[in-house]
Amino acid sequence: MSAKKDMEPAGSEIELLQGPALPMTADAILQDFTHYFGRMLGRRTIQTQTPFLYQSVVFAVRDRLMERWGKTRNVLQRDDQRRVCYLSLEFLMGRLLRNALLNLDIEKETDEALSRIGLQLEDIYDREYDAGLGNGGLGRLAACFLDSCATLALPVTGYGIRYQYGMFHQRIEDGYQVEEPDVWLRAGFPWEIERLDFAQTVHFGGRTVAHKDDKGRMQYEWIDTHAVLAIPFDVPIPGYRNEVVNTLRLWSASATNEFDLTEFNAGSYVDAVAAKNAAENITMVLYPNAATENGQELRLRQQYFLASASLQDTLRIWTLDHGEDFSEFAAKNCFQLNDTHPAVAVAELMRLLIDRHNLGWDDAWEITQRTMAYTNHTLLPEALEQWPVAMFRNLLPRLLDIIYEINARFIQEVSQAWPGDTDRLARMSLIAEGSEPMIRMAHLAIVGSYSVNGVAALHSELLVKGLFRDFAELWPQKFNNKTNGVTQRRWLAACNPGLAALISARIGDGWVTELTELAGLAPLADDAEFQAQWRAARLPNKERLAQKIAKKTGVAIDATMLFDVQVKRIHEYKRQLLNLLHAVHLYDRIRRGDGDDLVPRAIIIGGKAAPGYVMAKGIIKCINNVARVINSDPSMSDKLRLVFYPDYNVTAMELICPAADLSEQISTAGKEASGTGNMKFMMNGAITIGTLDGANVEIREAVGADNFFLFGNTVDEIEALRGQYDPGSIIENDVDFKRVMTLIESGHFNRFEPHIFDDMVRSIREPSDAWMTAADFRSFVDAQAAVNDAYKDVAGWTRMSILNSAASGRFSTDRTMRDYNRDIWRLDPIALD
Ligand code: 26V
């Protein structure tokens, strides 16, 4: 065996990794399933309602992952390779079973095994709870990244938080959103492995003291802290049929023993137990993103908890191998920060290197700046994180010292570059001065990183020209673009097996790992026979979704209707309201007898509103009220349907995106950083109606202007409008718009609930409306009319659908990860024997 360069304490290797691999046959899978179901879980009869069948299948599959996981780790240790830690407060994984079977290539065998005992694999899939450890795009992106990294054999470890409660469930009651806790761990999470042996201690509170050591150097100590234990739970991330299994390491907070004892000795047993509770609160719940959630101390605790535990884990692994020699550390490690959420890692790495490992400031700073890389995911000013200095001082006093020192040196650098430019200094400082001084986390992330990237070409350009302009002038070489993607394994191969089979039958299945091969579909776009097969493959997806909608909402929609879909978080900038105005316009047209040339259309809207976001919740209520009026009007029945799809999540999208004809990507230009739902829809053959925002720009470029329904003001036009925007006169001068507003304002959709929509409607008429909904109404309605006409031309529409899928090759996270790796990470693939 090779010299032991171990991530784990030395010990002799168990046979698992040396003996023969577990067979991947139906027989062997059934045998293991039976073992777990009967012996481990103690079940005697098969009842489909229990979680035990699902668990037993997972255990049988996990066994097969375990061998590959061990081998991947061994090779990583042996090769002492450069690695990336992807630090993210969110990993929106969704379900894992189907993906694991696909990647291991044992779906058929598992299906066969289960059918022998009268079970359906599909039913087993349905028993899995979503791992909903994220809000939306940012968290799902992290999950797609992990799938692509494993598939590309890139040594990337995800570090996140094991929230006890993930993204809340949404119930609709009387049209209103009601939140319910997501107790996703109740029946256990059979994928995870608890690694108590790798627990770390994270400190909070207390104070810092400084003294000189025997060499006269300043030493800093952070004392009288509250310590919390961080326990890692590892989740295997299998690559696609390449034997690689990477790791998602999720930290869970637990009280330390010392901590309990000190409290106990101080007098109160009850206080000790309460303190234990406080410790465990840190990882209790995922914050739903909303401006109102900003500045919560518990959120800062979560961020520091993740950053500290993950960095300590990395340093633990480093010192096992290299002792206290950090000369190669920056060459061998990189920390990718998923937004500013884990940005306190910049200061924490400094602390660990200086206070724990005795490096000097300059050496520590060089390592930090050479290992940290930051991805920005939003331009919305209200979403940019700032923490009150006072809160930081209380919670993380040693970290505040370090941030002040970083800032002092940074300010020095800026004033040398721009002598006397005090405005610039104030703009760039890590501290926003004022009555309540704040720490600007984005500035900390930029100063501490060697790379700063946006997530779509337009977004990255706007960062450099706008939000981060001063920094881009100082360090132009740091800034770069990495356009987002999605994994086609989940978002086409697994969720749309019918279409996937058709595609593979025609062009082979190389697209599963090289999505640009979908370009091979383009020559078939006009082939009548292929077109018919394309429609035939998509129709059952629409029927399946219609059935689900009928079950969830009671609304019947026909699979031949145009499925017009907008699913994403509810936010004013995403303009679900604009979509709703169009729905009301269609309703108005049909009512006034002007609907004859309308194709039957089902408008489907879904998404969660942050619990504290009053306007977003009002929008949900309004959608539901309009839906009730439309759906109960007999004259609408075969023409128009409006449904609000409740509790939208990853699993819902797996059902929805294969069934969509039209993908609504209608944000105010300059507000959506990228969007990733837009890519999932495109891949599955939906056509986009969209503004020139985020990745829509690149989607349109890829598919061609003829195969994309463009509307709305551009970023520059929106900018130019500000200050002279007059929605009142826009409405007044557009008869359709005026009728729509009159209908809503007359209380037509809230007969017995007076005034509930007043604020929402007023926001549209407000000259200060940041989202400029009224400005884009006319061009949106016109673009929708073009959609209507295009849908009547069945061959023309099918052609566009095929061409969209064919042009989606760039939007794979495989490409995104290659880009990150080429420009930022520079990793070698794991070389399995
Ligand atoms: C902010 C906050 C603030 C307070 C508490 C919790 C919380 C959680 C998340 C956020 C920021 C969310 C930013 C975000 O999700 N950005 C989205 O990132 C996607 C992936 O890059 C991108 O496609 C979307 O356009 C962008 O909105």
mmCIF file of N, CA and C in Angstrom, residues 157-270:
data_model
loop_
_atom_site.group_PDB
_atom_site.id
_atom_site.type_symbol
_atom_site.label_atom_id
_atom_site.label_comp_id
_atom_site.label_asym_id
_atom_site.label_seq_id
_atom_site.Cartn_x
_atom_site.Cartn_y
_atom_site.Cartn_z
ATOM 1 N N THR A 157 -15.549 19.496 -2.456
ATOM 2 C CA THR A 157 -16.374 19.095 -1.323
ATOM 3 C C THR A 157 -17.350 20.220 -0.997
ATOM 4 N N GLY A 158 -18.615 19.881 -0.901
ATOM 5 C CA GLY A 158 -19.603 20.874 -0.465
ATOM 6 C C GLY A 158 -19.612 20.943 1.049
ATOM 7 N N TYR A 159 -19.599 22.159 1.591
ATOM 8 C CA TYR A 159 -19.735 22.349 3.033
ATOM 9 C C TYR A 159 -20.978 23.184 3.299
ATOM 10 N N GLY A 160 -21.875 22.651 4.110
ATOM 11 C CA GLY A 160 -23.120 23.362 4.374
ATOM 12 C C GLY A 160 -23.641 23.092 5.772
ATOM 13 N N ILE A 161 -24.896 23.426 5.979
ATOM 14 C CA ILE A 161 -25.510 23.259 7.291
ATOM 15 C C ILE A 161 -26.640 22.244 7.220
ATOM 16 N N ARG A 162 -26.673 21.384 8.222
ATOM 17 C CA ARG A 162 -27.732 20.381 8.306
ATOM 18 C C ARG A 162 -28.876 20.973 9.132
ATOM 19 N N TYR A 163 -29.692 21.794 8.482
ATOM 20 C CA TYR A 163 -30.829 22.400 9.188
ATOM 21 C C TYR A 163 -31.813 21.323 9.621
ATOM 22 N N GLN A 164 -32.298 21.434 10.860
ATOM 23 C CA GLN A 164 -33.350 20.509 11.305
ATOM 24 C C GLN A 164 -34.640 20.756 10.524
ATOM 25 N N TYR A 165 -34.893 22.031 10.229
ATOM 26 C CA TYR A 165 -36.060 22.404 9.440
ATOM 27 C C TYR A 165 -35.579 23.063 8.157
ATOM 28 N N GLY A 166 -35.899 22.462 7.033
ATOM 29 C CA GLY A 166 -35.512 23.048 5.752
ATOM 30 C C GLY A 166 -36.516 24.099 5.310
ATOM 31 N N MET A 167 -36.574 24.324 4.038
ATOM 32 C CA MET A 167 -37.506 25.291 3.467
ATOM 33 C C MET A 167 -38.939 24.933 3.885
ATOM 34 N N PHE A 168 -39.665 25.910 4.403
ATOM 35 C CA PHE A 168 -41.023 25.627 4.899
ATOM 36 C C PHE A 168 -41.922 25.081 3.777
ATOM 37 N N HIS A 169 -42.947 24.338 4.185
ATOM 38 C CA HIS A 169 -43.976 23.920 3.236
ATOM 39 C C HIS A 169 -45.034 24.998 3.135
ATOM 40 N N GLN A 170 -45.570 25.137 1.951
ATOM 41 C CA GLN A 170 -46.594 26.150 1.707
ATOM 42 C C GLN A 170 -47.946 25.471 1.550
ATOM 43 N N ARG A 171 -48.887 25.922 2.365
ATOM 44 C CA ARG A 171 -50.266 25.470 2.192
ATOM 45 C C ARG A 171 -51.070 26.692 1.794
ATOM 46 N N ILE A 172 -52.070 26.491 0.951
ATOM 47 C CA ILE A 172 -52.893 27.635 0.557
ATOM 48 C C ILE A 172 -54.227 27.509 1.273
ATOM 49 N N GLU A 173 -54.548 28.534 2.059
ATOM 50 C CA GLU A 173 -55.775 28.525 2.835
ATOM 51 C C GLU A 173 -56.539 29.792 2.497
ATOM 52 N N ASP A 174 -57.714 29.612 1.905
ATOM 53 C CA ASP A 174 -58.503 30.771 1.493
ATOM 54 C C ASP A 174 -57.687 31.679 0.560
ATOM 55 N N GLY A 175 -56.814 31.092 -0.218
ATOM 56 C CA GLY A 175 -56.008 31.873 -1.160
ATOM 57 C C GLY A 175 -54.721 32.427 -0.581
ATOM 58 N N TYR A 176 -54.587 32.348 0.729
ATOM 59 C CA TYR A 176 -53.386 32.875 1.379
ATOM 60 C C TYR A 176 -52.338 31.782 1.589
ATOM 61 N N GLN A 177 -51.076 32.161 1.556
ATOM 62 C CA GLN A 177 -49.994 31.239 1.914
ATOM 63 C C GLN A 177 -49.957 31.041 3.423
ATOM 64 N N VAL A 178 -49.917 29.786 3.826
ATOM 65 C CA VAL A 178 -49.691 29.461 5.231
ATOM 66 C C VAL A 178 -48.424 28.610 5.294
ATOM 67 N N GLU A 179 -47.499 28.939 6.177
ATOM 68 C CA GLU A 179 -46.244 28.203 6.261
ATOM 69 C C GLU A 179 -46.348 27.058 7.249
ATOM 70 N N GLU A 180 -45.796 25.924 6.858
ATOM 71 C CA GLU A 180 -45.721 24.796 7.780
ATOM 72 C C GLU A 180 -44.284 24.325 7.862
ATOM 73 N N PRO A 181 -43.867 23.914 9.055
ATOM 74 C CA PRO A 181 -42.469 23.506 9.216
ATOM 75 C C PRO A 181 -42.147 22.272 8.374
ATOM 76 N N ASP A 182 -40.931 22.237 7.879
ATOM 77 C CA ASP A 182 -40.479 21.121 7.064
ATOM 78 C C ASP A 182 -39.664 20.185 7.950
ATOM 79 N N VAL A 183 -40.326 19.176 8.472
ATOM 80 C CA VAL A 183 -39.631 18.244 9.366
ATOM 81 C C VAL A 183 -39.052 17.091 8.560
ATOM 82 N N TRP A 184 -38.151 17.444 7.680
ATOM 83 C CA TRP A 184 -37.657 16.471 6.703
ATOM 84 C C TRP A 184 -36.864 15.342 7.335
ATOM 85 N N LEU A 185 -36.393 15.522 8.574
ATOM 86 C CA LEU A 185 -35.585 14.475 9.218
ATOM 87 C C LEU A 185 -36.424 13.503 10.050
ATOM 88 N N ARG A 186 -37.733 13.747 10.100
ATOM 89 C CA ARG A 186 -38.582 12.957 10.998
ATOM 90 C C ARG A 186 -38.421 11.460 10.777
ATOM 91 N N ALA A 187 -38.458 11.036 9.540
ATOM 92 C CA ALA A 187 -38.311 9.596 9.267
ATOM 93 C C ALA A 187 -36.856 9.230 9.002
ATOM 94 N N GLY A 188 -35.944 10.121 9.380
ATOM 95 C CA GLY A 188 -34.523 9.852 9.168
ATOM 96 C C GLY A 188 -34.104 10.237 7.757
ATOM 97 N N PHE A 189 -32.812 10.445 7.578
ATOM 98 C CA PHE A 189 -32.256 10.782 6.269
ATOM 99 C C PHE A 189 -31.201 9.727 5.981
ATOM 100 N N PRO A 190 -31.616 8.628 5.325
ATOM 101 C CA PRO A 190 -30.744 7.451 5.266
ATOM 102 C C PRO A 190 -29.477 7.632 4.432
ATOM 103 N N TRP A 191 -29.336 8.747 3.751
ATOM 104 C CA TRP A 191 -28.137 8.961 2.935
ATOM 105 C C TRP A 191 -26.936 9.389 3.758
ATOM 106 N N GLU A 192 -27.200 9.989 4.929
ATOM 107 C CA GLU A 192 -26.107 10.640 5.655
ATOM 108 C C GLU A 192 -25.362 9.684 6.565
ATOM 109 N N ILE A 193 -24.081 10.007 6.778
ATOM 110 C CA ILE A 193 -23.238 9.278 7.723
ATOM 111 C C ILE A 193 -22.734 10.289 8.738
ATOM 112 N N GLU A 194 -23.038 10.065 9.991
ATOM 113 C CA GLU A 194 -22.566 10.973 11.032
ATOM 114 C C GLU A 194 -21.086 10.701 11.287
ATOM 115 N N ARG A 195 -20.273 11.752 11.356
ATOM 116 C CA ARG A 195 -18.837 11.578 11.598
ATOM 117 C C ARG A 195 -18.424 12.283 12.883
ATOM 118 N N LEU A 196 -18.865 11.729 13.998
ATOM 119 C CA LEU A 196 -18.528 12.311 15.304
ATOM 120 C C LEU A 196 -17.031 12.500 15.471
ATOM 121 N N ASP A 197 -16.266 11.604 14.856
ATOM 122 C CA ASP A 197 -14.804 11.646 14.987
ATOM 123 C C ASP A 197 -14.203 12.916 14.391
ATOM 124 N N PHE A 198 -14.951 13.580 13.521
ATOM 125 C CA PHE A 198 -14.430 14.809 12.916
ATOM 126 C C PHE A 198 -15.112 16.066 13.453
ATOM 127 N N ALA A 199 -15.727 15.967 14.629
ATOM 128 C CA ALA A 199 -16.419 17.135 15.197
ATOM 129 C C ALA A 199 -15.427 18.268 15.456
ATOM 130 N N GLN A 200 -15.898 19.492 15.325
ATOM 131 C CA GLN A 200 -15.085 20.681 15.572
ATOM 132 C C GLN A 200 -15.768 21.543 16.620
ATOM 133 N N THR A 201 -14.997 22.394 17.264
ATOM 134 C CA THR A 201 -15.576 23.307 18.246
ATOM 135 C C THR A 201 -15.572 24.722 17.692
ATOM 136 N N VAL A 202 -16.696 25.392 17.801
ATOM 137 C CA VAL A 202 -16.829 26.766 17.303
ATOM 138 C C VAL A 202 -17.173 27.670 18.484
ATOM 139 N N HIS A 203 -16.501 28.818 18.541
ATOM 140 C CA HIS A 203 -16.644 29.696 19.702
ATOM 141 C C HIS A 203 -17.441 30.957 19.388
ATOM 142 N N PHE A 204 -18.178 31.413 20.383
ATOM 143 C CA PHE A 204 -18.949 32.652 20.265
ATOM 144 C C PHE A 204 -18.774 33.483 21.535
ATOM 145 N N GLY A 205 -18.936 34.797 21.391
ATOM 146 C CA GLY A 205 -18.978 35.696 22.555
ATOM 147 C C GLY A 205 -17.609 35.927 23.166
ATOM 148 N N GLY A 206 -17.580 36.174 24.458
ATOM 149 C CA GLY A 206 -16.317 36.359 25.167
ATOM 150 C C GLY A 206 -15.630 37.660 24.799
ATOM 151 N N ARG A 207 -14.298 37.656 24.920
ATOM 152 C CA ARG A 207 -13.513 38.870 24.659
ATOM 153 C C ARG A 207 -12.113 38.468 24.230
ATOM 154 N N THR A 208 -11.365 39.430 23.724
ATOM 155 C CA THR A 208 -10.003 39.123 23.308
ATOM 156 C C THR A 208 -9.014 39.795 24.244
ATOM 157 N N VAL A 209 -7.918 39.102 24.499
ATOM 158 C CA VAL A 209 -6.816 39.699 25.257
ATOM 159 C C VAL A 209 -5.541 39.534 24.441
ATOM 160 N N ALA A 210 -4.670 40.536 24.551
ATOM 161 C CA ALA A 210 -3.418 40.507 23.792
ATOM 162 C C ALA A 210 -2.259 40.470 24.775
ATOM 163 N N HIS A 211 -1.209 39.714 24.419
ATOM 164 C CA HIS A 211 0.018 39.754 25.206
ATOM 165 C C HIS A 211 1.183 39.447 24.285
ATOM 166 N N LYS A 212 2.394 39.743 24.746
ATOM 167 C CA LYS A 212 3.575 39.452 23.924
ATOM 168 C C LYS A 212 4.104 38.065 24.280
ATOM 169 N N ASP A 213 4.504 37.329 23.255
ATOM 170 C CA ASP A 213 5.112 36.024 23.541
ATOM 171 C C ASP A 213 6.606 36.208 23.832
ATOM 172 N N ASP A 214 7.335 35.101 24.058
ATOM 173 C CA ASP A 214 8.745 35.217 24.481
ATOM 174 C C ASP A 214 9.624 35.838 23.395
ATOM 175 N N LYS A 215 9.159 35.813 22.143
ATOM 176 C CA LYS A 215 9.923 36.473 21.081
ATOM 177 C C LYS A 215 9.480 37.922 20.876
ATOM 178 N N GLY A 216 8.598 38.379 21.749
ATOM 179 C CA GLY A 216 8.154 39.773 21.657
ATOM 180 C C GLY A 216 7.055 40.004 20.632
ATOM 181 N N ARG A 217 6.500 38.900 20.106
ATOM 182 C CA ARG A 217 5.424 39.065 19.121
ATOM 183 C C ARG A 217 4.077 39.149 19.823
ATOM 184 N N MET A 218 3.170 39.937 19.238
ATOM 185 C CA MET A 218 1.837 40.030 19.830
ATOM 186 C C MET A 218 1.092 38.707 19.635
ATOM 187 N N GLN A 219 0.463 38.269 20.709
ATOM 188 C CA GLN A 219 -0.383 37.074 20.623
ATOM 189 C C GLN A 219 -1.785 37.472 21.067
ATOM 190 N N TYR A 220 -2.763 36.935 20.374
ATOM 191 C CA TYR A 220 -4.144 37.285 20.715
ATOM 192 C C TYR A 220 -4.877 36.046 21.194
ATOM 193 N N GLU A 221 -5.641 36.245 22.235
ATOM 194 C CA GLU A 221 -6.414 35.127 22.748
ATOM 195 C C GLU A 221 -7.875 35.532 22.812
ATOM 196 N N TRP A 222 -8.692 34.620 22.448
ATOM 197 C CA TRP A 222 -10.143 34.855 22.493
ATOM 198 C C TRP A 222 -10.643 33.991 23.647
ATOM 199 N N ILE A 223 -11.089 34.639 24.725
ATOM 200 C CA ILE A 223 -11.379 33.892 25.951
ATOM 201 C C ILE A 223 -12.825 34.097 26.428
ATOM 202 N N ASP A 224 -13.178 33.292 27.407
ATOM 203 C CA ASP A 224 -14.526 33.333 28.006
ATOM 204 C C ASP A 224 -15.633 33.136 26.972
ATOM 205 N N THR A 225 -15.370 32.280 26.017
ATOM 206 C CA THR A 225 -16.355 32.088 24.941
ATOM 207 C C THR A 225 -17.396 31.039 25.318
ATOM 208 N N HIS A 226 -18.475 31.025 24.574
ATOM 209 C CA HIS A 226 -19.395 29.892 24.575
ATOM 210 C C HIS A 226 -18.987 28.985 23.429
ATOM 211 N N ALA A 227 -18.719 27.742 23.747
ATOM 212 C CA ALA A 227 -18.285 26.811 22.703
ATOM 213 C C ALA A 227 -19.461 25.962 22.240
ATOM 214 N N VAL A 228 -19.505 25.740 20.959
ATOM 215 C CA VAL A 228 -20.547 24.885 20.379
ATOM 216 C C VAL A 228 -19.855 23.814 19.545
ATOM 217 N N LEU A 229 -20.385 22.607 19.633
ATOM 218 C CA LEU A 229 -19.810 21.511 18.853
ATOM 219 C C LEU A 229 -20.429 21.482 17.456
ATOM 220 N N ALA A 230 -19.584 21.334 16.463
ATOM 221 C CA ALA A 230 -20.061 21.179 15.077
ATOM 222 C C ALA A 230 -19.829 19.736 14.667
ATOM 223 N N ILE A 231 -20.927 19.022 14.428
ATOM 224 C CA ILE A 231 -20.816 17.600 14.060
ATOM 225 C C ILE A 231 -21.123 17.440 12.577
ATOM 226 N N PRO A 232 -20.186 16.852 11.840
ATOM 227 C CA PRO A 232 -20.430 16.703 10.405
ATOM 228 C C PRO A 232 -21.254 15.469 10.068
ATOM 229 N N PHE A 233 -22.161 15.638 9.127
ATOM 230 C CA PHE A 233 -22.910 14.534 8.537
ATOM 231 C C PHE A 233 -22.577 14.530 7.050
ATOM 232 N N ASP A 234 -22.031 13.417 6.558
ATOM 233 C CA ASP A 234 -21.593 13.357 5.167
ATOM 234 C C ASP A 234 -22.648 12.723 4.267
ATOM 235 N N VAL A 235 -22.853 13.331 3.127
ATOM 236 C CA VAL A 235 -23.778 12.808 2.123
ATOM 237 C C VAL A 235 -22.965 12.486 0.868
ATOM 238 N N PRO A 236 -23.115 11.279 0.331
ATOM 239 C CA PRO A 236 -22.346 10.906 -0.869
ATOM 240 C C PRO A 236 -22.901 11.575 -2.122
ATOM 241 N N ILE A 237 -21.989 12.039 -2.977
ATOM 242 C CA ILE A 237 -22.368 12.691 -4.239
ATOM 243 C C ILE A 237 -21.755 11.896 -5.401
ATOM 244 N N PRO A 238 -22.559 10.993 -5.976
ATOM 245 C CA PRO A 238 -22.001 10.139 -7.032
ATOM 246 C C PRO A 238 -21.876 10.868 -8.360
ATOM 247 N N GLY A 239 -20.762 10.652 -9.049
ATOM 248 C CA GLY A 239 -20.628 11.131 -10.418
ATOM 249 C C GLY A 239 -21.382 10.206 -11.359
ATOM 250 N N TYR A 240 -21.566 10.660 -12.579
ATOM 251 C CA TYR A 240 -22.310 9.882 -13.560
ATOM 252 C C TYR A 240 -21.433 8.775 -14.142
ATOM 253 N N ARG A 241 -21.680 7.557 -13.672
ATOM 254 C CA ARG A 241 -21.063 6.341 -14.223
ATOM 255 C C ARG A 241 -19.540 6.436 -14.349
ATOM 256 N N ASN A 242 -18.915 7.091 -13.352
ATOM 257 C CA ASN A 242 -17.454 7.222 -13.435
ATOM 258 C C ASN A 242 -16.762 6.748 -12.160
ATOM 259 N N GLU A 243 -17.535 6.106 -11.252
ATOM 260 C CA GLU A 243 -16.968 5.519 -10.023
ATOM 261 C C GLU A 243 -16.543 6.556 -8.990
ATOM 262 N N VAL A 244 -16.692 7.839 -9.310
ATOM 263 C CA VAL A 244 -16.330 8.882 -8.347
ATOM 264 C C VAL A 244 -17.494 9.105 -7.392
ATOM 265 N N VAL A 245 -17.198 9.255 -6.107
ATOM 266 C CA VAL A 245 -18.207 9.708 -5.157
ATOM 267 C C VAL A 245 -17.592 10.821 -4.319
ATOM 268 N N ASN A 246 -18.066 12.023 -4.515
ATOM 269 C CA ASN A 246 -17.620 13.172 -3.719
ATOM 270 C C ASN A 246 -18.454 13.311 -2.452
ATOM 271 N N THR A 247 -18.184 14.369 -1.686
ATOM 272 C CA THR A 247 -18.820 14.511 -0.378
ATOM 273 C C THR A 247 -19.499 15.863 -0.213
ATOM 274 N N LEU A 248 -20.701 15.805 0.326
ATOM 275 C CA LEU A 248 -21.349 17.008 0.861
ATOM 276 C C LEU A 248 -21.309 16.867 2.373
ATOM 277 N N ARG A 249 -20.601 17.763 3.038
ATOM 278 C CA ARG A 249 -20.443 17.670 4.492
ATOM 279 C C ARG A 249 -21.322 18.744 5.152
ATOM 280 N N LEU A 250 -22.325 18.294 5.888
ATOM 281 C CA LEU A 250 -23.280 19.208 6.510
ATOM 282 C C LEU A 250 -23.051 19.232 8.020
ATOM 283 N N TRP A 251 -22.927 20.437 8.573
ATOM 284 C CA TRP A 251 -22.624 20.581 9.997
ATOM 285 C C TRP A 251 -23.889 20.724 10.824
ATOM 286 N N SER A 252 -23.898 20.035 11.941
ATOM 287 C CA SER A 252 -25.014 20.132 12.876
ATOM 288 C C SER A 252 -24.478 20.617 14.227
ATOM 289 N N ALA A 253 -25.182 21.535 14.849
ATOM 290 C CA ALA A 253 -24.701 22.112 16.110
ATOM 291 C C ALA A 253 -25.178 21.291 17.292
ATOM 292 N N SER A 254 -24.289 21.176 18.267
ATOM 293 C CA SER A 254 -24.617 20.411 19.465
ATOM 294 C C SER A 254 -23.848 21.031 20.630
ATOM 295 N N ALA A 255 -24.385 20.914 21.813
ATOM 296 C CA ALA A 255 -23.684 21.487 22.961
ATOM 297 C C ALA A 255 -22.425 20.676 23.257
ATOM 298 N N THR A 256 -21.398 21.364 23.740
ATOM 299 C CA THR A 256 -20.186 20.650 24.143
ATOM 300 C C THR A 256 -20.333 20.215 25.597
ATOM 301 N N ASN A 257 -19.565 19.213 25.974
ATOM 302 C CA ASN A 257 -19.624 18.767 27.365
ATOM 303 C C ASN A 257 -19.075 19.810 28.312
ATOM 304 N N GLU A 258 -17.923 20.398 27.950
ATOM 305 C CA GLU A 258 -17.295 21.407 28.833
ATOM 306 C C GLU A 258 -18.274 22.527 29.111
ATOM 307 N N PHE A 259 -18.953 22.912 28.034
ATOM 308 C CA PHE A 259 -19.882 24.010 28.084
ATOM 309 C C PHE A 259 -20.965 23.750 29.139
ATOM 310 N N ASP A 260 -21.546 22.570 29.062
ATOM 311 C CA ASP A 260 -22.580 22.206 30.025
ATOM 312 C C ASP A 260 -22.033 22.277 31.445
ATOM 313 N N LEU A 261 -20.829 21.735 31.611
ATOM 314 C CA LEU A 261 -20.254 21.660 32.951
ATOM 315 C C LEU A 261 -19.986 23.036 33.544
ATOM 316 N N THR A 262 -19.414 23.931 32.720
ATOM 317 C CA THR A 262 -19.111 25.254 33.285
ATOM 318 C C THR A 262 -20.387 25.937 33.737
ATOM 319 N N GLU A 263 -21.428 25.828 32.882
ATOM 320 C CA GLU A 263 -22.704 26.431 33.270
ATOM 321 C C GLU A 263 -23.217 25.800 34.567
ATOM 322 N N PHE A 264 -23.061 24.467 34.635
ATOM 323 C CA PHE A 264 -23.560 23.724 35.781
ATOM 324 C C PHE A 264 -22.831 24.156 37.056
ATOM 325 N N ASN A 265 -21.495 24.256 36.925
ATOM 326 C CA ASN A 265 -20.713 24.654 38.095
ATOM 327 C C ASN A 265 -21.029 26.077 38.517
ATOM 328 N N ALA A 266 -21.407 26.901 37.526
ATOM 329 C CA ALA A 266 -21.743 28.276 37.864
ATOM 330 C C ALA A 266 -23.049 28.349 38.636
ATOM 331 N N GLY A 267 -23.756 27.242 38.762
ATOM 332 C CA GLY A 267 -24.881 27.280 39.668
ATOM 333 C C GLY A 267 -26.162 26.646 39.209
ATOM 334 N N SER A 268 -26.459 26.697 37.905
ATOM 335 C CA SER A 268 -27.798 26.258 37.559
ATOM 336 C C SER A 268 -27.812 25.147 36.530
ATOM 337 N N TYR A 269 -28.355 24.032 36.913
ATOM 338 C CA TYR A 269 -28.529 22.919 36.005
ATOM 339 C C TYR A 269 -29.489 23.306 34.881
ATOM 340 N N VAL A 270 -30.536 24.032 35.269
ATOM 341 C CA VAL A 270 -31.537 24.431 34.283
ATOM 342 C C VAL A 270 -30.914 25.355 33.227
#
